[in-house]
JSON list of C-alpha atoms and ligand atoms in Angstrom, two decimals:
[
{"chain": "A", "resi": 1, "resn": "MET", "atom": "CA", "xyz": [8.87, -2.80, -33.98]},
{"chain": "A", "resi": 2, "resn": "ALA", "atom": "CA", "xyz": [6.90, -1.63, -30.97]},
{"chain": "A", "resi": 3, "resn": "THR", "atom": "CA", "xyz": [8.29, 1.43, -29.27]},
{"chain": "A", "resi": 4, "resn": "ARG", "atom": "CA", "xyz": [9.45, 0.94, -25.75]},
{"chain": "A", "resi": 5, "resn": "ARG", "atom": "CA", "xyz": [8.13, 3.51, -23.34]},
{"chain": "A", "resi": 6, "resn": "ARG", "atom": "CA", "xyz": [9.05, 3.64, -19.71]},
{"chain": "A", "resi": 7, "resn": "THR", "atom": "CA", "xyz": [6.19, 4.57, -17.44]},
{"chain": "A", "resi": 8, "resn": "LEU", "atom": "CA", "xyz": [6.66, 5.99, -13.97]},
{"chain": "A", "resi": 9, "resn": "LEU", "atom": "CA", "xyz": [3.99, 4.96, -11.51]},
{"chain": "A", "resi": 10, "resn": "LYS", "atom": "CA", "xyz": [3.70, 6.52, -8.08]},
{"chain": "A", "resi": 11, "resn": "VAL", "atom": "CA", "xyz": [2.31, 4.39, -5.29]},
{"chain": "A", "resi": 12, "resn": "ILE", "atom": "CA", "xyz": [1.70, 5.56, -1.75]},
{"chain": "A", "resi": 13, "resn": "VAL", "atom": "CA", "xyz": [1.71, 3.08, 1.12]},
{"chain": "A", "resi": 14, "resn": "LEU", "atom": "CA", "xyz": [-0.35, 4.01, 4.19]},
{"chain": "A", "resi": 15, "resn": "GLY", "atom": "CA", "xyz": [-1.40, 2.29, 7.39]},
{"chain": "A", "resi": 16, "resn": "ASP", "atom": "CA", "xyz": [-0.89, 2.22, 11.14]},
{"chain": "A", "resi": 17, "resn": "SER", "atom": "CA", "xyz": [2.55, 2.13, 12.69]},
{"chain": "A", "resi": 18, "resn": "GLY", "atom": "CA", "xyz": [4.00, -1.38, 12.88]},
{"chain": "A", "resi": 19, "resn": "VAL", "atom": "CA", "xyz": [1.70, -3.12, 10.39]},
{"chain": "A", "resi": 20, "resn": "GLY", "atom": "CA", "xyz": [4.69, -3.87, 8.14]},
{"chain": "A", "resi": 21, "resn": "LYS", "atom": "CA", "xyz": [4.67, -1.23, 5.39]},
{"chain": "A", "resi": 22, "resn": "THR", "atom": "CA", "xyz": [8.46, -0.89, 5.31]},
{"chain": "A", "resi": 23, "resn": "SER", "atom": "CA", "xyz": [8.93, -4.65, 5.64]},
{"chain": "A", "resi": 24, "resn": "LEU", "atom": "CA", "xyz": [6.66, -5.35, 2.65]},
{"chain": "A", "resi": 25, "resn": "MET", "atom": "CA", "xyz": [8.60, -2.88, 0.54]},
{"chain": "A", "resi": 26, "resn": "ASN", "atom": "CA", "xyz": [11.97, -4.26, 1.64]},
{"chain": "A", "resi": 27, "resn": "GLN", "atom": "CA", "xyz": [10.84, -7.78, 0.86]},
{"chain": "A", "resi": 28, "resn": "TYR", "atom": "CA", "xyz": [9.52, -6.76, -2.54]},
{"chain": "A", "resi": 29, "resn": "VAL", "atom": "CA", "xyz": [12.43, -4.58, -3.64]},
{"chain": "A", "resi": 30, "resn": "HIS", "atom": "CA", "xyz": [15.45, -6.01, -1.79]},
{"chain": "A", "resi": 31, "resn": "LYS", "atom": "CA", "xyz": [14.23, -9.55, -0.89]},
{"chain": "A", "resi": 32, "resn": "LYS", "atom": "CA", "xyz": [15.17, -8.81, 2.71]},
{"chain": "A", "resi": 33, "resn": "PHE", "atom": "CA", "xyz": [13.32, -9.10, 6.00]},
{"chain": "A", "resi": 34, "resn": "SER", "atom": "CA", "xyz": [14.28, -8.23, 9.56]},
{"chain": "A", "resi": 35, "resn": "MET", "atom": "CA", "xyz": [12.31, -8.86, 12.78]},
{"chain": "A", "resi": 36, "resn": "GLN", "atom": "CA", "xyz": [13.82, -5.70, 14.20]},
{"chain": "A", "resi": 37, "resn": "TYR", "atom": "CA", "xyz": [11.42, -2.78, 14.27]},
{"chain": "A", "resi": 38, "resn": "LYS", "atom": "CA", "xyz": [12.73, 0.59, 13.20]},
{"chain": "A", "resi": 39, "resn": "ALA", "atom": "CA", "xyz": [9.98, 3.18, 12.87]},
{"chain": "A", "resi": 40, "resn": "THR", "atom": "CA", "xyz": [9.98, 5.09, 9.61]},
{"chain": "A", "resi": 41, "resn": "ILE", "atom": "CA", "xyz": [10.58, 8.80, 9.99]},
{"chain": "A", "resi": 42, "resn": "GLY", "atom": "CA", "xyz": [8.93, 11.08, 7.45]},
{"chain": "A", "resi": 43, "resn": "ALA", "atom": "CA", "xyz": [8.50, 9.68, 3.96]},
{"chain": "A", "resi": 44, "resn": "ASP", "atom": "CA", "xyz": [10.86, 8.15, 1.42]},
{"chain": "A", "resi": 45, "resn": "PHE", "atom": "CA", "xyz": [10.60, 6.08, -1.72]},
{"chain": "A", "resi": 46, "resn": "VAL", "atom": "CA", "xyz": [12.16, 3.05, -3.36]},
{"chain": "A", "resi": 47, "resn": "THR", "atom": "CA", "xyz": [11.87, 2.07, -7.01]},
{"chain": "A", "resi": 48, "resn": "LYS", "atom": "CA", "xyz": [11.48, -1.20, -8.81]},
{"chain": "A", "resi": 49, "resn": "GLU", "atom": "CA", "xyz": [11.36, -1.86, -12.52]},
{"chain": "A", "resi": 50, "resn": "LEU", "atom": "CA", "xyz": [8.99, -4.37, -13.96]},
{"chain": "A", "resi": 51, "resn": "GLN", "atom": "CA", "xyz": [7.62, -5.42, -17.28]},
{"chain": "A", "resi": 52, "resn": "ILE", "atom": "CA", "xyz": [3.87, -5.41, -17.70]},
{"chain": "A", "resi": 53, "resn": "GLY", "atom": "CA", "xyz": [2.95, -6.68, -21.14]},
{"chain": "A", "resi": 54, "resn": "GLU", "atom": "CA", "xyz": [4.66, -4.37, -23.63]},
{"chain": "A", "resi": 55, "resn": "LYS", "atom": "CA", "xyz": [5.36, -1.73, -21.03]},
{"chain": "A", "resi": 56, "resn": "LEU", "atom": "CA", "xyz": [8.47, -1.19, -18.98]},
{"chain": "A", "resi": 57, "resn": "VAL", "atom": "CA", "xyz": [7.26, 0.26, -15.72]},
{"chain": "A", "resi": 58, "resn": "THR", "atom": "CA", "xyz": [9.13, 1.99, -12.92]},
{"chain": "A", "resi": 59, "resn": "LEU", "atom": "CA", "xyz": [7.20, 1.58, -9.74]},
{"chain": "A", "resi": 60, "resn": "GLN", "atom": "CA", "xyz": [7.99, 4.40, -7.32]},
{"chain": "A", "resi": 61, "resn": "ILE", "atom": "CA", "xyz": [6.81, 3.21, -3.93]},
{"chain": "A", "resi": 62, "resn": "TRP", "atom": "CA", "xyz": [6.43, 5.82, -1.20]},
{"chain": "A", "resi": 63, "resn": "ASP", "atom": "CA", "xyz": [6.79, 4.61, 2.35]},
{"chain": "A", "resi": 64, "resn": "THR", "atom": "CA", "xyz": [5.33, 6.64, 5.18]},
{"chain": "A", "resi": 65, "resn": "ALA", "atom": "CA", "xyz": [5.46, 6.71, 8.95]},
{"chain": "A", "resi": 66, "resn": "GLY", "atom": "CA", "xyz": [2.30, 5.35, 10.55]},
{"chain": "A", "resi": 67, "resn": "GLN", "atom": "CA", "xyz": [2.96, 7.62, 13.50]},
{"chain": "A", "resi": 68, "resn": "GLU", "atom": "CA", "xyz": [3.07, 10.74, 11.40]},
{"chain": "A", "resi": 69, "resn": "ARG", "atom": "CA", "xyz": [0.04, 12.93, 11.16]},
{"chain": "A", "resi": 70, "resn": "PHE", "atom": "CA", "xyz": [-1.23, 13.25, 7.66]},
{"chain": "A", "resi": 71, "resn": "GLN", "atom": "CA", "xyz": [-1.01, 16.99, 7.30]},
{"chain": "A", "resi": 72, "resn": "SER", "atom": "CA", "xyz": [2.72, 16.96, 7.91]},
{"chain": "A", "resi": 73, "resn": "LEU", "atom": "CA", "xyz": [3.36, 14.91, 4.78]},
{"chain": "A", "resi": 74, "resn": "GLY", "atom": "CA", "xyz": [2.47, 17.77, 2.46]},
{"chain": "A", "resi": 75, "resn": "ALA", "atom": "CA", "xyz": [0.95, 18.11, -0.98]},
{"chain": "A", "resi": 76, "resn": "ALA", "atom": "CA", "xyz": [4.08, 16.98, -2.87]},
{"chain": "A", "resi": 77, "resn": "PHE", "atom": "CA", "xyz": [3.66, 13.60, -1.30]},
{"chain": "A", "resi": 78, "resn": "TYR", "atom": "CA", "xyz": [0.20, 12.99, -2.76]},
{"chain": "A", "resi": 79, "resn": "ARG", "atom": "CA", "xyz": [0.64, 14.78, -6.04]},
{"chain": "A", "resi": 80, "resn": "GLY", "atom": "CA", "xyz": [0.65, 12.44, -9.00]},
{"chain": "A", "resi": 81, "resn": "ALA", "atom": "CA", "xyz": [-0.23, 9.35, -7.00]},
{"chain": "A", "resi": 82, "resn": "ASP", "atom": "CA", "xyz": [-1.50, 6.58, -9.28]},
{"chain": "A", "resi": 83, "resn": "CYS", "atom": "CA", "xyz": [-2.45, 4.12, -6.57]},
{"chain": "A", "resi": 84, "resn": "CYS", "atom": "CA", "xyz": [-2.72, 4.02, -2.77]},
{"chain": "A", "resi": 85, "resn": "ALA", "atom": "CA", "xyz": [-1.98, 0.83, -0.86]},
{"chain": "A", "resi": 86, "resn": "LEU", "atom": "CA", "xyz": [-3.62, 0.56, 2.57]},
{"chain": "A", "resi": 87, "resn": "VAL", "atom": "CA", "xyz": [-1.93, -1.91, 4.91]},
{"chain": "A", "resi": 88, "resn": "TYR", "atom": "CA", "xyz": [-3.23, -3.42, 8.16]},
{"chain": "A", "resi": 89, "resn": "ASP", "atom": "CA", "xyz": [-2.09, -6.21, 10.47]},
{"chain": "A", "resi": 90, "resn": "VAL", "atom": "CA", "xyz": [-4.55, -9.17, 10.54]},
{"chain": "A", "resi": 91, "resn": "ASN", "atom": "CA", "xyz": [-3.63, -9.67, 14.22]},
{"chain": "A", "resi": 92, "resn": "VAL", "atom": "CA", "xyz": [-4.46, -6.12, 15.32]},
{"chain": "A", "resi": 93, "resn": "LEU", "atom": "CA", "xyz": [-8.12, -5.09, 15.11]},
{"chain": "A", "resi": 94, "resn": "ARG", "atom": "CA", "xyz": [-7.39, -1.41, 15.54]},
{"chain": "A", "resi": 95, "resn": "SER", "atom": "CA", "xyz": [-5.17, -1.37, 12.46]},
{"chain": "A", "resi": 96, "resn": "PHE", "atom": "CA", "xyz": [-8.09, -2.76, 10.45]},
{"chain": "A", "resi": 97, "resn": "ASP", "atom": "CA", "xyz": [-10.61, -0.32, 11.93]},
{"chain": "A", "resi": 98, "resn": "ASN", "atom": "CA", "xyz": [-8.24, 2.50, 11.03]},
{"chain": "A", "resi": 99, "resn": "LEU", "atom": "CA", "xyz": [-8.35, 1.59, 7.31]},
{"chain": "A", "resi": 100, "resn": "GLU", "atom": "CA", "xyz": [-11.46, 3.73, 7.16]},
{"chain": "A", "resi": 101, "resn": "THR", "atom": "CA", "xyz": [-9.54, 6.73, 8.46]},
{"chain": "A", "resi": 102, "resn": "TRP", "atom": "CA", "xyz": [-6.54, 6.22, 6.17]},
{"chain": "A", "resi": 103, "resn": "HIS", "atom": "CA", "xyz": [-8.88, 5.81, 3.19]},
{"chain": "A", "resi": 104, "resn": "GLU", "atom": "CA", "xyz": [-10.83, 8.98, 4.02]},
{"chain": "A", "resi": 105, "resn": "GLU", "atom": "CA", "xyz": [-7.76, 11.00, 4.85]},
{"chain": "A", "resi": 106, "resn": "PHE", "atom": "CA", "xyz": [-6.08, 10.08, 1.59]},
{"chain": "A", "resi": 107, "resn": "LEU", "atom": "CA", "xyz": [-9.14, 11.13, -0.40]},
{"chain": "A", "resi": 108, "resn": "LYS", "atom": "CA", "xyz": [-9.44, 14.35, 1.61]},
{"chain": "A", "resi": 109, "resn": "GLN", "atom": "CA", "xyz": [-5.79, 15.27, 1.01]},
{"chain": "A", "resi": 110, "resn": "ALA", "atom": "CA", "xyz": [-6.03, 14.34, -2.67]},
{"chain": "A", "resi": 111, "resn": "TRP", "atom": "CA", "xyz": [-9.15, 16.48, -2.97]},
{"chain": "A", "resi": 112, "resn": "ASN", "atom": "CA", "xyz": [-7.37, 19.40, -1.28]},
{"chain": "A", "resi": 113, "resn": "ILE", "atom": "CA", "xyz": [-4.69, 19.47, -3.95]},
{"chain": "A", "resi": 114, "resn": "GLY", "atom": "CA", "xyz": [-7.22, 19.06, -6.72]},
{"chain": "A", "resi": 115, "resn": "MET", "atom": "CA", "xyz": [-6.26, 15.63, -7.99]},
{"chain": "A", "resi": 116, "resn": "CYS", "atom": "CA", "xyz": [-9.39, 13.84, -6.89]},
{"chain": "A", "resi": 117, "resn": "PRO", "atom": "CA", "xyz": [-11.69, 12.18, -9.38]},
{"chain": "A", "resi": 118, "resn": "SER", "atom": "CA", "xyz": [-15.33, 13.26, -9.21]},
{"chain": "A", "resi": 119, "resn": "ASP", "atom": "CA", "xyz": [-16.24, 9.91, -7.74]},
{"chain": "A", "resi": 120, "resn": "PRO", "atom": "CA", "xyz": [-13.82, 8.96, -4.93]},
{"chain": "A", "resi": 121, "resn": "LYS", "atom": "CA", "xyz": [-14.74, 5.33, -5.43]},
{"chain": "A", "resi": 122, "resn": "THR", "atom": "CA", "xyz": [-12.89, 5.32, -8.71]},
{"chain": "A", "resi": 123, "resn": "PHE", "atom": "CA", "xyz": [-9.47, 6.19, -7.26]},
{"chain": "A", "resi": 124, "resn": "PRO", "atom": "CA", "xyz": [-7.41, 2.98, -7.26]},
{"chain": "A", "resi": 125, "resn": "PHE", "atom": "CA", "xyz": [-6.75, 1.64, -3.80]},
{"chain": "A", "resi": 126, "resn": "ILE", "atom": "CA", "xyz": [-5.52, -1.78, -2.77]},
{"chain": "A", "resi": 127, "resn": "VAL", "atom": "CA", "xyz": [-5.71, -3.33, 0.69]},
{"chain": "A", "resi": 128, "resn": "LEU", "atom": "CA", "xyz": [-3.05, -5.62, 2.15]},
{"chain": "A", "resi": 129, "resn": "GLY", "atom": "CA", "xyz": [-3.72, -7.70, 5.27]},
{"chain": "A", "resi": 130, "resn": "ASN", "atom": "CA", "xyz": [-0.18, -8.41, 6.48]},
{"chain": "A", "resi": 131, "resn": "LYS", "atom": "CA", "xyz": [1.49, -10.75, 9.04]},
{"chain": "A", "resi": 132, "resn": "ILE", "atom": "CA", "xyz": [-0.69, -13.79, 8.29]},
{"chain": "A", "resi": 133, "resn": "ASP", "atom": "CA", "xyz": [2.28, -15.94, 9.38]},
{"chain": "A", "resi": 134, "resn": "VAL", "atom": "CA", "xyz": [2.06, -14.96, 13.07]},
{"chain": "A", "resi": 135, "resn": "ASP", "atom": "CA", "xyz": [1.44, -17.99, 15.31]},
{"chain": "A", "resi": 136, "resn": "GLY", "atom": "CA", "xyz": [0.54, -20.00, 12.26]},
{"chain": "A", "resi": 137, "resn": "GLY", "atom": "CA", "xyz": [-2.55, -17.82, 11.85]},
{"chain": "A", "resi": 138, "resn": "SER", "atom": "CA", "xyz": [-3.99, -18.59, 15.31]},
{"chain": "A", "resi": 139, "resn": "SER", "atom": "CA", "xyz": [-3.67, -15.03, 16.62]},
{"chain": "A", "resi": 140, "resn": "ARG", "atom": "CA", "xyz": [-5.46, -13.33, 13.76]},
{"chain": "A", "resi": 141, "resn": "VAL", "atom": "CA", "xyz": [-8.47, -11.26, 14.76]},
{"chain": "A", "resi": 142, "resn": "VAL", "atom": "CA", "xyz": [-9.65, -10.00, 11.38]},
{"chain": "A", "resi": 143, "resn": "SER", "atom": "CA", "xyz": [-11.14, -12.68, 9.15]},
{"chain": "A", "resi": 144, "resn": "ASP", "atom": "CA", "xyz": [-10.53, -12.62, 5.42]},
{"chain": "A", "resi": 145, "resn": "LYS", "atom": "CA", "xyz": [-14.29, -12.28, 4.95]},
{"chain": "A", "resi": 146, "resn": "LYS", "atom": "CA", "xyz": [-14.50, -9.19, 7.14]},
{"chain": "A", "resi": 147, "resn": "ALA", "atom": "CA", "xyz": [-11.66, -7.58, 5.19]},
{"chain": "A", "resi": 148, "resn": "ALA", "atom": "CA", "xyz": [-13.05, -8.60, 1.82]},
{"chain": "A", "resi": 149, "resn": "ASP", "atom": "CA", "xyz": [-16.48, -7.19, 2.80]},
{"chain": "A", "resi": 150, "resn": "TRP", "atom": "CA", "xyz": [-14.95, -3.84, 3.70]},
{"chain": "A", "resi": 151, "resn": "CYS", "atom": "CA", "xyz": [-13.09, -3.77, 0.38]},
{"chain": "A", "resi": 152, "resn": "ALA", "atom": "CA", "xyz": [-16.22, -4.70, -1.54]},
{"chain": "A", "resi": 153, "resn": "SER", "atom": "CA", "xyz": [-18.27, -1.94, 0.07]},
{"chain": "A", "resi": 154, "resn": "ASN", "atom": "CA", "xyz": [-15.62, 0.69, -0.60]},
{"chain": "A", "resi": 155, "resn": "GLY", "atom": "CA", "xyz": [-15.58, 0.46, -4.37]},
{"chain": "A", "resi": 156, "resn": "ASN", "atom": "CA", "xyz": [-14.42, -3.12, -4.90]},
{"chain": "A", "resi": 157, "resn": "ILE", "atom": "CA", "xyz": [-10.88, -2.57, -3.70]},
{"chain": "A", "resi": 158, "resn": "PRO", "atom": "CA", "xyz": [-8.59, -5.53, -4.51]},
{"chain": "A", "resi": 159, "resn": "TYR", "atom": "CA", "xyz": [-7.55, -7.39, -1.35]},
{"chain": "A", "resi": 160, "resn": "PHE", "atom": "CA", "xyz": [-4.41, -9.44, -0.63]},
{"chain": "A", "resi": 161, "resn": "GLU", "atom": "CA", "xyz": [-3.26, -11.31, 2.45]},
{"chain": "A", "resi": 162, "resn": "THR", "atom": "CA", "xyz": [0.50, -11.14, 2.81]},
{"chain": "A", "resi": 163, "resn": "SER", "atom": "CA", "xyz": [3.48, -12.05, 4.92]},
{"chain": "A", "resi": 164, "resn": "ALA", "atom": "CA", "xyz": [6.53, -9.86, 4.52]},
{"chain": "A", "resi": 165, "resn": "LYS", "atom": "CA", "xyz": [8.35, -12.35, 6.75]},
{"chain": "A", "resi": 166, "resn": "ASP", "atom": "CA", "xyz": [7.63, -15.44, 4.65]},
{"chain": "A", "resi": 167, "resn": "ASP", "atom": "CA", "xyz": [7.53, -13.52, 1.35]},
{"chain": "A", "resi": 168, "resn": "PHE", "atom": "CA", "xyz": [3.98, -14.71, 0.83]},
{"chain": "A", "resi": 169, "resn": "ASN", "atom": "CA", "xyz": [1.90, -12.93, -1.82]},
{"chain": "A", "resi": 170, "resn": "VAL", "atom": "CA", "xyz": [4.22, -9.91, -1.80]},
{"chain": "A", "resi": 171, "resn": "ASP", "atom": "CA", "xyz": [5.15, -10.04, -5.50]},
{"chain": "A", "resi": 172, "resn": "GLU", "atom": "CA", "xyz": [1.54, -10.77, -6.41]},
{"chain": "A", "resi": 173, "resn": "ALA", "atom": "CA", "xyz": [0.26, -7.82, -4.37]},
{"chain": "A", "resi": 174, "resn": "PHE", "atom": "CA", "xyz": [2.74, -5.34, -5.86]},
{"chain": "A", "resi": 175, "resn": "LEU", "atom": "CA", "xyz": [2.10, -6.62, -9.36]},
{"chain": "A", "resi": 176, "resn": "THR", "atom": "CA", "xyz": [-1.59, -5.91, -8.86]},
{"chain": "A", "resi": 177, "resn": "ILE", "atom": "CA", "xyz": [-0.66, -2.50, -7.44]},
{"chain": "A", "resi": 178, "resn": "ALA", "atom": "CA", "xyz": [1.37, -1.79, -10.58]},
{"chain": "A", "resi": 179, "resn": "LYS", "atom": "CA", "xyz": [-1.39, -2.96, -12.90]},
{"chain": "A", "resi": 180, "resn": "THR", "atom": "CA", "xyz": [-3.98, -0.95, -10.99]},
{"chain": "A", "resi": 181, "resn": "ALA", "atom": "CA", "xyz": [-1.78, 2.14, -11.11]},
{"chain": "A", "resi": 182, "resn": "LEU", "atom": "CA", "xyz": [-1.10, 1.62, -14.82]},
{"chain": "A", "resi": 183, "resn": "ALA", "atom": "CA", "xyz": [-4.81, 1.47, -15.53]},
{"chain": "A", "resi": 184, "resn": "ASN", "atom": "CA", "xyz": [-5.21, 4.81, -13.72]},
{"chain": "A", "resi": 185, "resn": "GLU", "atom": "CA", "xyz": [-2.22, 6.49, -15.33]},
{"chain": "B", "resi": 201, "resn": "GTP", "atom": "P1", "xyz": [6.04, 2.45, 10.80]},
{"chain": "B", "resi": 201, "resn": "GTP", "atom": "O1", "xyz": [7.26, 2.77, 10.01]},
{"chain": "B", "resi": 201, "resn": "GTP", "atom": "O2", "xyz": [6.17, 2.82, 12.25]},
{"chain": "B", "resi": 201, "resn": "GTP", "atom": "O3", "xyz": [4.80, 3.06, 10.21]},
{"chain": "B", "resi": 201, "resn": "GTP", "atom": "O4", "xyz": [5.82, 0.83, 10.78]},
{"chain": "B", "resi": 201, "resn": "GTP", "atom": "P2", "xyz": [5.75, -0.13, 9.49]},
{"chain": "B", "resi": 201, "resn": "GTP", "atom": "O5", "xyz": [4.34, -0.27, 9.06]},
{"chain": "B", "resi": 201, "resn": "GTP", "atom": "O6", "xyz": [6.71, 0.29, 8.46]},
{"chain": "B", "resi": 201, "resn": "GTP", "atom": "O7", "xyz": [6.17, -1.55, 10.10]},
{"chain": "B", "resi": 201, "resn": "GTP", "atom": "P3", "xyz": [7.56, -2.32, 9.89]},
{"chain": "B", "resi": 201, "resn": "GTP", "atom": "O8", "xyz": [7.68, -2.79, 8.49]},
{"chain": "B", "resi": 201, "resn": "GTP", "atom": "O9", "xyz": [8.65, -1.52, 10.45]},
{"chain": "B", "resi": 201, "resn": "GTP", "atom": "O10", "xyz": [7.29, -3.63, 10.77]},
{"chain": "B", "resi": 201, "resn": "GTP", "atom": "C1", "xyz": [6.99, -3.55, 12.16]},
{"chain": "B", "resi": 201, "resn": "GTP", "atom": "C2", "xyz": [7.42, -4.84, 12.85]},
{"chain": "B", "resi": 201, "resn": "GTP", "atom": "O11", "xyz": [6.62, -5.94, 12.35]},
{"chain": "B", "resi": 201, "resn": "GTP", "atom": "C3", "xyz": [8.86, -5.23, 12.60]},
{"chain": "B", "resi": 201, "resn": "GTP", "atom": "O12", "xyz": [9.38, -5.78, 13.78]},
{"chain": "B", "resi": 201, "resn": "GTP", "atom": "C4", "xyz": [8.78, -6.29, 11.51]},
{"chain": "B", "resi": 201, "resn": "GTP", "atom": "O13", "xyz": [9.83, -7.23, 11.59]},
{"chain": "B", "resi": 201, "resn": "GTP", "atom": "C5", "xyz": [7.44, -6.96, 11.81]},
{"chain": "B", "resi": 201, "resn": "GTP", "atom": "N1", "xyz": [6.79, -7.50, 10.62]},
{"chain": "B", "resi": 201, "resn": "GTP", "atom": "C6", "xyz": [6.53, -6.85, 9.47]},
{"chain": "B", "resi": 201, "resn": "GTP", "atom": "N2", "xyz": [5.91, -7.65, 8.59]},
{"chain": "B", "resi": 201, "resn": "GTP", "atom": "C7", "xyz": [5.77, -8.85, 9.20]},
{"chain": "B", "resi": 201, "resn": "GTP", "atom": "C8", "xyz": [5.19, -10.10, 8.81]},
{"chain": "B", "resi": 201, "resn": "GTP", "atom": "O14", "xyz": [4.68, -10.29, 7.71]},
{"chain": "B", "resi": 201, "resn": "GTP", "atom": "N3", "xyz": [5.22, -11.12, 9.75]},
{"chain": "B", "resi": 201, "resn": "GTP", "atom": "C9", "xyz": [5.77, -10.95, 10.98]},
{"chain": "B", "resi": 201, "resn": "GTP", "atom": "N4", "xyz": [5.76, -11.99, 11.81]},
{"chain": "B", "resi": 201, "resn": "GTP", "atom": "N5", "xyz": [6.32, -9.78, 11.38]},
{"chain": "B", "resi": 201, "resn": "GTP", "atom": "C10", "xyz": [6.32, -8.76, 10.50]},
{"chain": "B", "resi": 202, "resn": "MG", "atom": "MG1", "xyz": [7.94, 1.91, 8.31]}
]
């Protein structure tokens, strides 16, 4: 009989304030969504168990405040990260442009605490373009091609378009996050 081993995977979710990081996590873990905005303070995590092939995996998902400056999060936050999810809002150009900054800052912080791979392009990231439901898609300003191009030129980062509100692609995105993290573990 195959031995059952539980694997803990740490995932860090980053992105501008208001893009829907907390909402995506709430939808994924609690199947709940609220239109009310409550800014995240500091950083906290939720966990979800899932089965990937033979492996029982505990996904530990760290939510952060988009308003917070990076440095204040501290080394403990990044230590042991297996995957980093970068979230933007397809209706807000600035949140897409800032992916570059979040990506670089994560790598810089990871490097500072000595967990960085020699080639930054090999650290597993995933990009989520959220809120595709807004106005039936008519208010989006970042095309899927533009986002996919950015992902392709930054080490072939997997890309998902999601709606935390409609629960669209949320399970799929987090499953890919888990698989990506597992491959890095
Ligand atoms: P910070 O904690 O400040 O970093 O923000 P956040 O990224 O956690 O955003 P949050 O999940 O709090 O969502 C911000 C607002 O956007 C809330 O009012 C949510 O209801 C709304 N929202 C989040 N996801 C979606 C979505 O997929 N569609 C729509 N229409 N609204 C969304
Ligand atoms: Mg939040």
